[in-house]
Coordinates of C-alpha atoms and ligand atoms in Angstrom, one line a residue:
M1 CA 7.5 7.3 -4.0
L2 CA 5.0 5.1 -2.4
T3 CA 4.2 6.1 1.2
L4 CA 1.8 4.2 3.4
T5 CA 0.5 4.8 7.0
C6 CA 1.1 2.0 9.5
P7 CA -2.3 1.2 11.0
Y8 CA -0.5 0.2 14.3
C9 CA 1.8 3.1 15.1
G10 CA 0.3 5.8 12.8
V11 CA 3.7 6.7 11.0
T12 CA 3.6 7.5 7.6
A13 CA 6.6 5.6 6.2
E14 CA 8.2 5.8 2.8
E15 CA 8.5 2.4 0.7
T16 CA 12.1 2.0 1.9
E17 CA 11.1 1.8 5.4
L18 CA 8.6 -1.2 4.5
T19 CA 8.9 -4.7 3.2
P20 CA 6.4 -6.1 0.8
G21 CA 4.5 -9.3 1.7
G22 CA 2.7 -9.9 -1.7
Q23 CA -1.0 -10.3 -2.1
A24 CA -3.3 -10.0 0.9
H25 CA -6.1 -12.3 1.9
L26 CA -4.9 -15.5 0.6
T27 CA -6.7 -18.7 1.5
R28 CA -4.1 -20.9 3.0
F29 CA -4.1 -24.6 2.5
G30 CA -2.0 -26.8 4.2
P31 CA -2.2 -30.6 5.1
G32 CA -5.3 -32.4 4.1
S33 CA -5.7 -30.0 1.0
S34 CA -5.7 -31.3 -2.7
D35 CA -2.5 -30.7 -4.9
A36 CA -4.4 -28.2 -6.8
E37 CA -5.4 -26.2 -3.7
F38 CA -2.0 -26.4 -2.2
E39 CA -0.4 -25.3 -5.7
G40 CA -2.9 -22.4 -5.9
Y41 CA -1.7 -21.4 -2.5
L42 CA 1.9 -21.4 -3.4
F43 CA 1.9 -19.9 -6.8
A44 CA -1.4 -18.2 -8.1
R45 CA -1.6 -14.7 -7.4
T46 CA -3.5 -12.0 -9.1
N47 CA -1.8 -9.1 -10.9
P48 CA -4.1 -6.3 -11.6
K49 CA -3.6 -3.0 -13.3
G50 CA -5.6 -1.0 -10.7
V51 CA -7.0 -1.7 -7.1
H52 CA -4.9 -4.2 -5.4
F53 CA -4.9 -5.6 -1.8
E54 CA -1.4 -6.1 -0.5
R55 CA 0.7 -7.0 2.6
W56 CA 3.4 -4.8 4.0
R57 CA 5.6 -4.9 7.1
H58 CA 6.7 -1.7 8.6
A59 CA 10.2 -3.3 8.8
Y60 CA 12.2 -0.1 10.0
G61 CA 9.5 0.9 12.6
C62 CA 7.1 -0.9 14.6
G63 CA 7.9 -4.3 12.9
K64 CA 4.3 -5.3 12.3
W65 CA 2.3 -6.6 9.2
F66 CA -0.5 -4.7 7.9
H67 CA -2.6 -4.6 4.7
A68 CA -2.7 -1.8 2.1
A69 CA -5.0 -0.9 -0.7
R70 CA -3.5 0.9 -3.5
C71 CA -3.8 1.3 -7.2
T72 CA -0.9 -0.4 -9.1
A73 CA -0.9 2.1 -11.9
T74 CA -1.2 5.4 -10.1
L75 CA 0.1 4.4 -6.7
E76 CA -2.8 5.9 -5.2
V77 CA -3.1 4.6 -1.8
F78 CA -6.7 4.3 -0.7
G79 CA -6.0 2.9 3.0
T80 CA -4.4 0.6 5.2
Y81 CA -5.7 -1.6 8.1
P82 CA -4.5 -4.2 10.4
A83 CA -3.4 -7.6 9.0
Q84 CA -5.6 -9.6 11.3
A85 CA -8.8 -8.4 9.3
V86 CA -10.1 -11.1 7.3
A87 CA -11.8 -8.8 4.8
P88 CA -11.1 -5.1 4.1
P89 CA -13.1 -2.5 6.0
D90 CA -16.4 -1.5 4.7
D91 CA -15.4 2.1 4.9
L92 CA -12.4 1.4 2.8
I93 CA -14.4 -0.6 0.2
A94 CA -16.7 2.5 0.0
H95 CA -13.7 5.0 -0.4
I96 CA -12.4 2.8 -3.2
K97 CA -15.8 2.6 -4.9
A98 CA -16.1 6.4 -4.6
R99 CA -12.7 6.8 -6.3
R100 CA -13.0 4.1 -9.0
P101 CA -16.7 3.9 -10.0
G102 CA -16.2 0.9 -12.3
W103 CA -14.3 -1.2 -9.7
E104 CA -16.1 -4.5 -9.1
G105 CA -14.7 -5.7 -5.8
W106 CA -11.6 -6.9 -3.9
T107 CA -12.0 -10.6 -4.2
Ligands
LIG201 ZN1 4.1 0.7 12.6

């Protein structure tokens, strides 16, 4: 079972206590954007086998959204961090690179 630690309240919660929110760090496009940009924002998602950055909500806890980095193949969790972060923390990136030497980045 997937377990994630909420970066706000510190509780390590099982997957059933959380709500998935899809891919993290999407660039949002709204009024004034092109049709292609808006379509990409609505529908285009990565689906990697390996390291993935996702949004999760601690639905049956503090209720806050946060980001998690995990491996989609093994369910190894590399870390969680607040949803307000525009990019993963440097120490988390270093941790992932140490665990997955061939990994090329989070973008
Ligand atoms: Zn929480």
